[in-house]
């Protein structure tokens, strides 16, 4: 290792006599240009930028809806001890055949009659045209539901995964045939209830026989395809028939969203703010970065909070699984089919967007971007695909993609805030002076108030368990 000795005064590094002022000395008289403090954690925060923000009075927003009959989330839940998996008896009420049936003893007996089966990729679990005499619950894994297309070819009717079920309605008709094939996409486990086991319990239970008769007769609360109470109308008639009378019923207990808060106490020593404010205001820079961190937390909560976060509040009927694992154009088209009324934008982790780009390239598809506020962003079918690092990536490299419609007029997703609060620094964000401590430390309370609401279920859809690392 060679060590360079410092030059003697009046000599340059080669030992020659210096003929001009050294840059090191000249720098002492120069004015240094400084940047403001930088922070790597600042992101584009597209969700905060693109959500329409609605003023909330009294910190609460009530979502009034037309009366909707509660029918559960449609998915069943299991318990597991070691290798044993059992369906929770009350969760059988999520199956259409047992919806509204509340005989706990019979539900427990039904749960005990389910048998465990394992499946591997490519296994055919049920086959089109064969006798349908079993009901299936998927404990974990993913399967394709395949049926004949209009022109005789096979068509994927849907993807079923954890908590989904199929075949339960066929138990009410022992002579029925499977109208589709179910083929495994991944390894997994399911629980199966056979027709003989079900029939044996029907023989013993009068309440189950009554439930079966009601299901066969189609007796159920009147509702439209969205589960909403019907509005009686007449159309296409002539003459003077008696017209139906009707009214629009409302939910008696509508959901209310209360504003959440993110807060911190910013402390600045008075000596710092008094003496070191040139060329930059120290308090202002401390406050700027603190607010950036609060806004990052705000977006994280809008995505992930269990009470009002969008991932947790997407309706179960608006959640779908990928067809093959990675995010493909087909999967994003499925999302668009769920949020088809004026979709606003997709939201995905940057790695998910990269995985989608790879799938497009694999197919020779090169989607155009769109201009949003002077920024060129990727898009699919003309709908912007915004990056959001607040959507998590699991240890197994899976993530989610959200698609939403936004705005009150569109019955979409909206952000909630309350402006005009005391000491407001930005909309719905206040900076309140708290005083000076005996140690000359100045304190400020920084608070941001916010929430989000999904006005109707079809305003938001989520593509779940998207694989990011598959190669092929």
Tab-separated table of C-alpha atoms in Angstrom:
chain	number	residue	atom	x	y	z
A	1	UNK	CA	0.000	0.000	0.000
A	2	UNK	CA	1.447	3.401	-1.038
A	3	UNK	CA	0.970	6.340	1.323
A	4	UNK	CA	1.048	9.828	-0.223
A	5	UNK	CA	2.717	12.366	2.039
A	6	UNK	CA	1.007	15.755	2.286
A	7	UNK	CA	2.684	18.497	0.248
A	8	UNK	CA	4.929	20.917	2.136
A	9	UNK	CA	3.618	24.494	2.433
A	10	UNK	CA	4.160	26.339	-0.830
A	11	UNK	CA	4.725	23.086	-2.793
A	12	UNK	CA	2.298	21.006	-4.846
A	13	UNK	CA	2.033	17.213	-4.507
A	14	UNK	CA	4.945	16.717	-6.937
A	15	UNK	CA	7.267	18.887	-4.849
A	16	UNK	CA	7.197	21.801	-7.281
A	17	UNK	CA	6.673	25.386	-6.221
A	18	UNK	CA	2.950	26.370	-6.186
A	19	UNK	CA	2.025	29.235	-8.461
A	20	UNK	CA	-1.624	29.808	-7.357
A	21	UNK	CA	-3.929	29.565	-4.348
A	22	UNK	CA	-4.736	25.952	-3.384
A	23	UNK	CA	-8.365	24.860	-3.821
A	24	UNK	CA	-8.447	23.607	-0.227
A	25	UNK	CA	-7.700	27.091	1.066
A	26	UNK	CA	-9.974	28.784	-1.463
A	27	UNK	CA	-12.893	26.602	-0.367
A	28	UNK	CA	-12.780	28.247	3.041
A	29	UNK	CA	-13.926	31.514	1.454
A	30	UNK	CA	-16.527	29.958	-0.851
A	31	UNK	CA	-20.282	29.717	-0.215
A	32	UNK	CA	-21.321	26.046	-0.218
A	33	UNK	CA	-24.578	25.161	-1.933
A	34	UNK	CA	-26.578	22.818	0.270
A	35	UNK	CA	-29.509	20.541	-0.483
A	36	UNK	CA	-32.483	20.295	1.776
A	37	UNK	CA	-32.441	17.098	3.908
A	38	UNK	CA	-33.209	14.070	1.755
A	39	UNK	CA	-35.322	11.061	2.812
A	40	UNK	CA	-35.409	7.732	0.994
A	41	UNK	CA	-38.755	6.760	2.517
A	42	UNK	CA	-40.685	9.315	0.451
A	43	UNK	CA	-42.732	7.587	-2.278
A	44	UNK	CA	-45.042	8.804	-5.026
A	45	UNK	CA	-48.114	8.111	-2.844
A	46	UNK	CA	-50.430	7.735	-5.806
A	47	UNK	CA	-53.331	6.561	-3.653
A	48	UNK	CA	-53.352	9.803	-1.651
A	49	UNK	CA	-53.061	11.800	-4.862
A	50	UNK	CA	-55.782	10.009	-6.836
A	51	UNK	CA	-58.467	9.506	-4.167
A	52	UNK	CA	-61.168	12.180	-4.126
A	53	UNK	CA	-61.159	13.609	-0.584
A	54	UNK	CA	-64.544	14.229	0.997
A	55	UNK	CA	-65.078	16.689	3.836
A	56	UNK	CA	-66.370	14.957	6.978
A	57	UNK	CA	-68.203	16.874	9.689
A	58	UNK	CA	-67.885	15.690	13.251
A	59	UNK	CA	-65.192	13.190	12.299
A	60	UNK	CA	-67.719	10.583	11.075
A	61	UNK	CA	-69.017	9.540	7.640
A	62	UNK	CA	-72.116	7.346	7.364
A	63	UNK	CA	-72.609	5.179	4.262
A	64	UNK	CA	-76.344	4.753	3.690
A	65	UNK	CA	-77.261	1.891	1.384
A	66	UNK	CA	-80.332	0.198	0.068
A	67	UNK	CA	-81.367	-2.709	2.256
A	68	UNK	CA	-79.178	-5.728	1.518
A	69	UNK	CA	-79.852	-9.204	2.825
A	70	UNK	CA	-76.841	-10.508	4.702
A	71	UNK	CA	-75.727	-13.814	3.232
A	72	UNK	CA	-72.235	-14.148	4.699
A	73	UNK	CA	-68.941	-13.897	2.896
A	74	UNK	CA	-69.333	-17.115	0.929
A	75	UNK	CA	-66.161	-18.779	2.205
A	76	UNK	CA	-65.746	-21.374	4.912
A	77	UNK	CA	-63.152	-21.449	7.682
A	78	UNK	CA	-61.267	-24.436	9.044
A	79	UNK	CA	-59.455	-25.447	12.206
A	80	UNK	CA	-56.305	-27.537	12.170
A	81	UNK	CA	-54.506	-29.618	14.765
A	82	UNK	CA	-51.412	-31.275	13.381
A	83	UNK	CA	-52.431	-33.017	10.174
A	84	UNK	CA	-56.136	-32.947	11.099
A	85	UNK	CA	-58.294	-30.342	9.344
A	86	UNK	CA	-61.941	-29.773	10.257
A	87	UNK	CA	-64.500	-27.280	9.001
A	88	UNK	CA	-66.011	-25.051	11.693
A	89	UNK	CA	-69.649	-26.243	11.887
A	90	UNK	CA	-71.211	-22.760	11.877
A	91	UNK	CA	-69.225	-21.947	8.717
A	92	UNK	CA	-71.303	-24.488	6.785
A	93	UNK	CA	-73.951	-21.757	6.755
A	94	UNK	CA	-71.876	-20.100	4.018
A	95	UNK	CA	-72.929	-22.869	1.619
A	96	UNK	CA	-76.156	-21.994	-0.263
A	97	UNK	CA	-77.708	-25.316	0.728
A	98	UNK	CA	-77.337	-24.543	4.456
A	99	UNK	CA	-77.646	-20.732	4.399
A	100	UNK	CA	-79.836	-19.634	7.286
A	101	UNK	CA	-79.885	-23.120	8.823
A	102	UNK	CA	-79.046	-22.794	12.522
A	103	UNK	CA	-79.384	-26.255	14.073
A	104	UNK	CA	-75.975	-26.384	15.789
A	105	UNK	CA	-76.204	-30.107	16.565
A	106	UNK	CA	-76.868	-31.088	12.942
A	107	UNK	CA	-74.218	-28.694	11.610
A	108	UNK	CA	-71.685	-30.288	13.959
A	109	UNK	CA	-72.743	-33.734	12.757
A	110	UNK	CA	-72.341	-32.593	9.135
A	111	UNK	CA	-68.868	-31.234	9.875
A	112	UNK	CA	-67.859	-34.608	11.346
A	113	UNK	CA	-68.893	-36.399	8.143
A	114	UNK	CA	-66.486	-34.532	5.859
A	115	UNK	CA	-63.504	-36.644	4.767
A	116	UNK	CA	-60.063	-35.261	3.997
A	117	UNK	CA	-58.528	-35.673	0.543
A	118	UNK	CA	-55.223	-34.467	-0.878
A	119	UNK	CA	-54.686	-33.392	-4.479
A	120	UNK	CA	-51.716	-32.644	-6.717
A	121	UNK	CA	-51.336	-30.357	-9.752
A	122	UNK	CA	-53.189	-31.835	-12.707
A	123	UNK	CA	-55.504	-34.054	-10.644
A	124	UNK	CA	-59.113	-34.134	-11.884
A	125	UNK	CA	-61.285	-33.862	-8.782
A	126	UNK	CA	-64.666	-34.060	-10.531
A	127	UNK	CA	-65.388	-34.542	-14.226
A	128	UNK	CA	-68.041	-33.091	-16.486
A	129	UNK	CA	-70.911	-35.491	-17.227
A	130	UNK	CA	-70.231	-37.817	-14.295
A	131	UNK	CA	-72.672	-38.373	-11.446
A	132	UNK	CA	-72.480	-35.576	-8.875
A	133	UNK	CA	-72.895	-37.067	-5.424
A	134	UNK	CA	-70.323	-35.199	-3.328
A	135	UNK	CA	-69.777	-31.723	-1.871
A	136	UNK	CA	-66.257	-30.268	-1.582
A	137	UNK	CA	-64.634	-27.621	0.611
A	138	UNK	CA	-61.143	-26.372	-0.307
A	139	UNK	CA	-59.010	-26.111	2.832
A	140	UNK	CA	-55.984	-24.880	0.893
A	141	UNK	CA	-54.737	-24.983	-2.665
A	142	UNK	CA	-56.074	-23.741	-5.990
A	143	UNK	CA	-58.223	-25.411	-8.660
A	144	UNK	CA	-59.709	-24.504	-12.038
A	145	UNK	CA	-63.412	-24.850	-12.680
A	146	UNK	CA	-63.661	-25.826	-16.367
A	147	UNK	CA	-66.768	-26.152	-18.501
A	148	UNK	CA	-67.675	-26.591	-22.169
A	149	UNK	CA	-67.644	-23.409	-24.217
A	150	UNK	CA	-70.300	-22.349	-26.698
A	151	UNK	CA	-68.338	-23.864	-29.578
A	152	UNK	CA	-67.413	-27.105	-27.847
A	153	UNK	CA	-64.006	-26.088	-26.511
A	154	UNK	CA	-63.130	-26.061	-22.807
A	155	UNK	CA	-63.441	-22.752	-20.957
A	156	UNK	CA	-62.171	-21.786	-17.499
A	157	UNK	CA	-65.305	-20.804	-15.606
A	158	UNK	CA	-63.430	-19.692	-12.514
A	159	UNK	CA	-60.565	-20.251	-10.111
A	160	UNK	CA	-61.354	-21.626	-6.640
A	161	UNK	CA	-58.996	-21.497	-3.665
A	162	UNK	CA	-58.815	-21.471	0.137
A	163	UNK	CA	-62.295	-21.389	1.693
A	164	UNK	CA	-64.184	-21.853	-1.578
A	165	UNK	CA	-66.584	-24.740	-2.141
A	166	UNK	CA	-68.447	-26.529	-4.883
A	167	UNK	CA	-70.983	-29.307	-5.329
A	168	UNK	CA	-73.048	-28.687	-2.197
A	169	UNK	CA	-76.158	-27.813	-4.224
A	170	UNK	CA	-75.996	-31.189	-5.976
A	171	UNK	CA	-76.659	-32.971	-2.669
A	172	UNK	CA	-80.265	-31.759	-2.993
A	173	UNK	CA	-80.580	-33.650	-6.309
A	174	UNK	CA	-79.087	-37.151	-6.128
A	175	UNK	CA	-79.691	-37.716	-9.864
A	176	UNK	CA	-77.748	-34.685	-11.065
A	177	UNK	CA	-74.574	-34.699	-13.149
A	178	UNK	CA	-71.495	-32.514	-12.916
A	179	UNK	CA	-71.861	-29.582	-15.311
A	180	UNK	CA	-68.162	-28.758	-15.093
A	181	UNK	CA	-64.750	-30.304	-14.457
A	182	UNK	CA	-62.583	-29.288	-11.505
A	183	UNK	CA	-58.841	-29.686	-12.067
A	184	UNK	CA	-56.065	-28.939	-9.554
A	185	UNK	CA	-53.586	-26.157	-10.274
A	186	UNK	CA	-51.491	-26.579	-7.102
A	187	UNK	CA	-51.056	-29.163	-4.362
A	188	UNK	CA	-53.757	-28.872	-1.736
A	189	UNK	CA	-56.265	-30.346	0.659
A	190	UNK	CA	-60.043	-30.522	0.481
A	191	UNK	CA	-62.841	-31.938	2.597
A	192	UNK	CA	-65.514	-34.091	0.925
A	193	UNK	CA	-69.065	-34.902	2.055
A	194	UNK	CA	-70.552	-37.895	0.251
A	195	UNK	CA	-74.201	-38.243	-0.749
A	196	UNK	CA	-74.753	-41.365	1.453
A	197	UNK	CA	-73.331	-39.578	4.530
A	198	UNK	CA	-75.579	-36.589	3.866
A	199	UNK	CA	-78.671	-38.703	3.184
A	200	UNK	CA	-78.145	-40.664	6.403
A	201	UNK	CA	-78.244	-37.431	8.396
A	202	UNK	CA	-81.313	-36.182	6.494
A	203	UNK	CA	-83.134	-39.363	7.541
A	204	UNK	CA	-82.445	-38.534	11.204
A	205	UNK	CA	-83.187	-34.800	11.223
A	206	UNK	CA	-86.606	-33.266	10.643
A	207	UNK	CA	-85.120	-29.731	10.567
A	208	UNK	CA	-82.608	-30.731	7.885
A	209	UNK	CA	-85.396	-32.275	5.789
A	210	UNK	CA	-87.353	-29.031	6.081
A	211	UNK	CA	-84.296	-27.041	5.027
A	212	UNK	CA	-83.762	-29.359	2.053
A	213	UNK	CA	-87.411	-28.975	0.969
A	214	UNK	CA	-87.147	-25.176	1.202
A	215	UNK	CA	-83.972	-25.195	-0.906
A	216	UNK	CA	-85.571	-27.386	-3.561
A	217	UNK	CA	-88.631	-25.141	-3.731
A	218	UNK	CA	-86.503	-22.002	-4.051
A	219	UNK	CA	-88.007	-20.357	-0.973
A	220	UNK	CA	-85.769	-17.411	-0.058
A	221	UNK	CA	-85.925	-13.712	0.637
A	222	UNK	CA	-86.645	-11.715	-2.498
A	223	UNK	CA	-83.526	-9.904	-3.658
A	224	UNK	CA	-81.788	-8.748	-6.819
A	225	UNK	CA	-78.466	-10.293	-7.974
A	226	UNK	CA	-76.606	-7.959	-5.608
A	227	UNK	CA	-78.554	-9.165	-2.552
A	228	UNK	CA	-80.527	-5.921	-2.329
A	229	UNK	CA	-84.229	-5.807	-1.454
A	230	UNK	CA	-86.279	-5.849	-4.641
A	231	UNK	CA	-88.118	-2.875	-6.123
A	232	UNK	CA	-91.310	-4.044	-7.830
A	233	UNK	CA	-91.741	-2.647	-11.365
A	234	UNK	CA	-93.835	-3.344	-14.439
A	235	UNK	CA	-92.730	-2.959	-18.051
A	236	UNK	CA	-93.742	-4.008	-21.544
A	237	UNK	CA	-97.456	-4.011	-20.714
A	238	UNK	CA	-100.359	-2.551	-22.678
A	239	UNK	CA	-103.792	-1.405	-21.659
A	240	UNK	CA	-104.528	-0.552	-18.048
A	241	UNK	CA	-103.262	-3.351	-15.798
A	242	UNK	CA	-102.874	-2.907	-12.073
A	243	UNK	CA	-99.397	-1.550	-11.479
A	244	UNK	CA	-97.310	-2.925	-8.608
A	245	UNK	CA	-96.766	-0.760	-5.561
A	246	UNK	CA	-93.283	-0.540	-4.135
A	247	UNK	CA	-90.855	1.351	-1.926
A	248	UNK	CA	-87.089	1.419	-1.513
A	249	UNK	CA	-85.995	0.037	1.824
A	250	UNK	CA	-82.787	1.175	3.542
A	251	UNK	CA	-80.326	-0.482	5.867
A	252	UNK	CA	-81.353	0.093	9.460
A	253	UNK	CA	-77.779	0.096	10.783
A	254	UNK	CA	-75.591	1.698	8.096
A	255	UNK	CA	-71.835	1.590	8.522
A	256	UNK	CA	-70.096	4.633	9.941
A	257	UNK	CA	-66.443	5.462	9.306
A	258	UNK	CA	-64.688	7.472	12.004
A	259	UNK	CA	-61.580	9.424	11.100
A	260	UNK	CA	-58.370	7.765	12.189
A	261	UNK	CA	-55.323	9.724	13.324
A	262	UNK	CA	-51.553	9.521	12.920
A	263	UNK	CA	-49.617	11.682	15.392
A	264	UNK	CA	-46.176	12.464	16.657
A	265	UNK	CA	-44.468	15.127	18.793
A	266	UNK	CA	-41.722	17.026	16.984
A	267	UNK	CA	-39.002	18.416	19.289
A	268	UNK	CA	-36.500	21.091	18.275
A	269	UNK	CA	-33.970	22.642	20.674
A	270	UNK	CA	-34.405	26.413	20.818
A	271	UNK	CA	-30.668	26.941	20.325
A	272	UNK	CA	-30.869	25.081	16.998
A	273	UNK	CA	-33.864	27.061	15.762
A	274	UNK	CA	-32.352	30.359	16.977
A	275	UNK	CA	-28.785	30.073	15.701
A	276	UNK	CA	-28.723	27.668	12.765
A	277	UNK	CA	-31.491	28.926	10.490
A	278	UNK	CA	-29.408	30.109	7.539
A	279	UNK	CA	-29.709	29.248	4.752
A	280	UNK	CA	-32.540	26.895	5.801
A	281	UNK	CA	-35.134	27.137	8.531
A	282	UNK	CA	-34.340	24.202	10.828
A	283	UNK	CA	-37.871	23.933	12.221
A	284	UNK	CA	-39.353	24.021	8.738
A	285	UNK	CA	-37.096	21.197	7.513
A	286	UNK	CA	-37.766	19.085	10.604
A	287	UNK	CA	-41.482	19.616	10.078
A	288	UNK	CA	-41.306	18.868	6.344
A	289	UNK	CA	-39.743	15.438	6.846
A	290	UNK	CA	-42.046	14.655	9.781
A	291	UNK	CA	-45.092	15.396	7.608
A	292	UNK	CA	-43.669	13.238	4.810
A	293	UNK	CA	-43.400	10.340	7.280
A	294	UNK	CA	-46.974	10.952	8.488
A	295	UNK	CA	-48.301	10.938	4.931
A	296	UNK	CA	-46.453	7.680	4.239
A	297	UNK	CA	-48.081	6.166	7.327
A	298	UNK	CA	-51.447	7.542	6.218
A	299	UNK	CA	-51.233	5.760	2.866
A	300	UNK	CA	-50.086	2.554	4.584
A	301	UNK	CA	-53.159	2.677	6.835
A	302	UNK	CA	-55.513	3.373	3.923
A	303	UNK	CA	-54.228	0.170	2.304
A	304	UNK	CA	-53.699	-2.124	5.292
A	305	UNK	CA	-55.714	-0.984	8.322
A	306	UNK	CA	-57.992	-3.863	9.410
A	307	UNK	CA	-60.921	-1.507	10.108
A	308	UNK	CA	-61.000	0.773	7.059
A	309	UNK	CA	-58.041	-0.302	4.878
A	310	UNK	CA	-58.957	-1.160	1.305
A	311	UNK	CA	-57.379	-4.633	1.280
A	312	UNK	CA	-59.414	-5.645	4.338
A	313	UNK	CA	-62.662	-4.012	3.192
A	314	UNK	CA	-62.933	-5.441	-0.311
A	315	UNK	CA	-66.076	-7.551	-0.535
A	316	UNK	CA	-65.425	-11.294	-0.669
A	317	UNK	CA	-67.339	-11.484	-3.926
A	318	UNK	CA	-64.898	-8.944	-5.344
A	319	UNK	CA	-61.785	-11.012	-4.568
A	320	UNK	CA	-60.352	-13.300	-7.228
A	321	UNK	CA	-57.308	-15.523	-7.654
A	322	UNK	CA	-54.841	-15.569	-10.515
A	323	UNK	CA	-55.360	-18.224	-13.148
A	324	UNK	CA	-51.774	-19.459	-13.204
A	325	UNK	CA	-49.914	-17.625	-10.424
A	326	UNK	CA	-48.179	-14.593	-12.006
A	327	UNK	CA	-50.277	-11.503	-12.852
A	328	UNK	CA	-51.355	-11.893	-16.464
A	329	UNK	CA	-53.411	-9.741	-18.839
A	330	UNK	CA	-56.235	-12.260	-18.326
A	331	UNK	CA	-56.191	-11.613	-14.571
A	332	UNK	CA	-56.361	-7.847	-14.973
A	333	UNK	CA	-59.214	-8.316	-17.439
A	334	UNK	CA	-61.034	-10.299	-14.736
A	335	UNK	CA	-60.595	-7.352	-12.367
A	336	UNK	CA	-61.984	-5.011	-15.016
A	337	UNK	CA	-64.990	-7.313	-15.343
A	338	UNK	CA	-65.651	-6.821	-11.613
A	339	UNK	CA	-65.156	-3.036	-11.579
A	340	UNK	CA	-66.528	-2.380	-15.047
A	341	UNK	CA	-68.482	0.787	-14.290
A	342	UNK	CA	-65.951	3.540	-14.962
A	343	UNK	CA	-62.819	1.965	-13.357
A	344	UNK	CA	-60.385	4.564	-12.044
A	345	UNK	CA	-56.997	2.911	-11.555
A	346	UNK	CA	-55.091	-0.219	-10.581
A	347	UNK	CA	-52.775	-0.161	-7.573
A	348	UNK	CA	-49.935	-2.690	-7.160
A	349	UNK	CA	-46.489	-3.093	-5.633
A	350	UNK	CA	-43.682	-2.107	-8.055
A	351	UNK	CA	-42.517	-5.746	-8.146
A	352	UNK	CA	-46.018	-6.826	-9.136
A	353	UNK	CA	-46.029	-4.309	-11.967
A	354	UNK	CA	-42.652	-5.689	-13.086
A	355	UNK	CA	-44.056	-9.239	-12.993
A	356	UNK	CA	-47.038	-8.123	-15.070
A	357	UNK	CA	-44.662	-6.539	-17.569
A	358	UNK	CA	-42.778	-9.837	-17.896
A	359	UNK	CA	-46.027	-11.692	-18.574
A	360	UNK	CA	-46.968	-9.151	-21.239
A	361	UNK	CA	-43.545	-9.478	-22.873
A	362	UNK	CA	-43.845	-13.268	-22.779
A	363	UNK	CA	-47.028	-12.975	-24.829
A	364	UNK	CA	-45.667	-10.321	-27.155
A	365	UNK	CA	-47.990	-7.674	-25.700
A	366	UNK	CA	-46.664	-4.166	-25.113
A	367	UNK	CA	-49.305	-2.023	-23.377
A	368	UNK	CA	-49.248	1.731	-23.879
A	369	UNK	CA	-48.778	4.056	-20.937
A	370	UNK	CA	-51.027	7.000	-20.126
A	371	UNK	CA	-50.252	10.547	-19.072
A	372	UNK	CA	-51.393	11.419	-15.550
A	373	UNK	CA	-50.596	14.945	-14.428
A	374	UNK	CA	-47.507	15.098	-16.613
A	375	UNK	CA	-46.259	11.665	-15.486
A	376	UNK	CA	-46.112	8.729	-17.881
A	377	UNK	CA	-47.421	5.660	-16.066
A	378	UNK	CA	-48.065	2.080	-17.258
A	379	UNK	CA	-51.660	1.176	-18.040
A	380	UNK	CA	-53.838	-1.736	-19.036
A	381	UNK	CA	-56.842	-1.185	-21.323
A	382	UNK	CA	-56.294	2.543	-20.795
A	383	UNK	CA	-56.626	2.254	-16.989
A	384	UNK	CA	-53.532	3.540	-15.123
A	385	UNK	CA	-51.487	1.012	-13.135
A	386	UNK	CA	-49.971	2.957	-10.244
A	387	UNK	CA	-47.120	1.671	-8.048
A	388	UNK	CA	-47.727	1.469	-4.298
A	389	UNK	CA	-45.094	0.009	-1.982
A	390	UNK	CA	-47.657	-0.141	0.861
A	391	UNK	CA	-49.214	-3.276	-0.673
A	392	UNK	CA	-47.160	-5.974	0.979
A	393	UNK	CA	-45.081	-8.746	-0.551
A	394	UNK	CA	-45.172	-11.962	1.486
A	395	UNK	CA	-42.228	-14.154	2.411
A	396	UNK	CA	-43.302	-16.483	-0.405
A	397	UNK	CA	-43.229	-13.538	-2.855
A	398	UNK	CA	-46.951	-13.105	-3.339
A	399	UNK	CA	-48.840	-9.832	-3.365
A	400	UNK	CA	-52.166	-8.273	-4.413
A	401	UNK	CA	-53.485	-5.960	-7.112
A	402	UNK	CA	-56.372	-3.565	-6.433
A	403	UNK	CA	-58.692	-1.940	-8.950
A	404	UNK	CA	-61.103	0.768	-7.862
A	405	UNK	CA	-63.702	3.205	-9.039
A	406	UNK	CA	-63.480	6.505	-7.166
A	407	UNK	CA	-65.719	9.416	-6.223
A	408	UNK	CA	-69.055	9.983	-4.487
A	409	UNK	CA	-70.916	10.592	-7.747
A	410	UNK	CA	-69.588	7.272	-9.082
A	411	UNK	CA	-70.500	5.380	-5.868
A	412	UNK	CA	-66.839	4.541	-5.611
A	413	UNK	CA	-63.972	4.631	-3.132
A	414	UNK	CA	-63.390	7.949	-1.378
A	415	UNK	CA	-60.890	9.385	1.075
A	416	UNK	CA	-62.261	11.025	4.209
A	417	UNK	CA	-60.816	14.017	6.021
A	418	UNK	CA	-61.925	17.074	7.964
A	419	UNK	CA	-60.560	20.471	7.024
A	420	UNK	CA	-60.693	23.641	9.078
A	421	UNK	CA	-59.290	22.041	12.232
A	422	UNK	CA	-57.367	24.247	14.695
A	423	UNK	CA	-53.741	25.049	13.754
A	424	UNK	CA	-54.239	23.465	10.330
A	425	UNK	CA	-50.970	23.311	8.347
A	426	UNK	CA	-52.239	21.221	5.445
A	427	UNK	CA	-55.788	19.939	4.768
A	428	UNK	CA	-56.772	17.807	7.790
A	429	UNK	CA	-53.226	18.044	9.215
A	430	UNK	CA	-52.426	20.296	12.150
A	431	UNK	CA	-49.194	21.462	13.758
A	432	UNK	CA	-49.872	22.621	17.297
A	433	UNK	CA	-47.341	24.396	19.501
A	434	UNK	CA	-47.090	22.521	22.811
A	435	UNK	CA	-44.665	24.752	24.687
A	436	UNK	CA	-41.014	24.971	25.714
A	437	UNK	CA	-39.589	22.601	28.306
A	438	UNK	CA	-37.213	23.629	31.156
A	439	UNK	CA	-34.444	22.241	28.924
A	440	UNK	CA	-35.307	24.765	26.194
A	441	UNK	CA	-36.810	22.135	23.872
A	442	UNK	CA	-39.675	23.392	21.719
A	443	UNK	CA	-42.415	20.797	21.080
A	444	UNK	CA	-45.032	20.624	18.331
A	445	UNK	CA	-47.917	18.125	18.110
A	446	UNK	CA	-48.296	17.004	14.486
A	447	UNK	CA	-51.618	15.251	13.707
A	448	UNK	CA	-53.143	13.924	10.475
A	449	UNK	CA	-56.821	12.817	10.360
A	450	UNK	CA	-58.090	10.497	7.607
A	451	UNK	CA	-60.029	7.402	6.643
A	452	UNK	CA	-61.484	5.788	3.507
A	453	UNK	CA	-64.889	4.395	2.555
A	454	UNK	CA	-66.097	1.969	-0.112
A	455	UNK	CA	-69.564	3.242	-1.010
A	456	UNK	CA	-70.802	0.091	-2.796
A	457	UNK	CA	-69.081	-3.303	-2.945
A	458	UNK	CA	-68.414	-3.335	-6.692
A	459	UNK	CA	-66.285	-0.162	-6.432
A	460	UNK	CA	-63.251	-2.206	-5.342
A	461	UNK	CA	-61.805	-5.542	-6.470
A	462	UNK	CA	-58.652	-7.378	-5.398
A	463	UNK	CA	-56.522	-9.935	-7.236
A	464	UNK	CA	-55.055	-12.044	-4.431
A	465	UNK	CA	-52.002	-14.287	-4.011
A	466	UNK	CA	-50.222	-12.952	-7.073
A	467	UNK	CA	-46.899	-14.763	-7.580
A	468	UNK	CA	-43.941	-12.501	-8.339
A	469	UNK	CA	-41.034	-14.901	-8.695
A	470	UNK	CA	-42.170	-17.670	-11.031
A	471	UNK	CA	-39.899	-18.260	-13.990
A	472	UNK	CA	-40.899	-20.109	-17.108
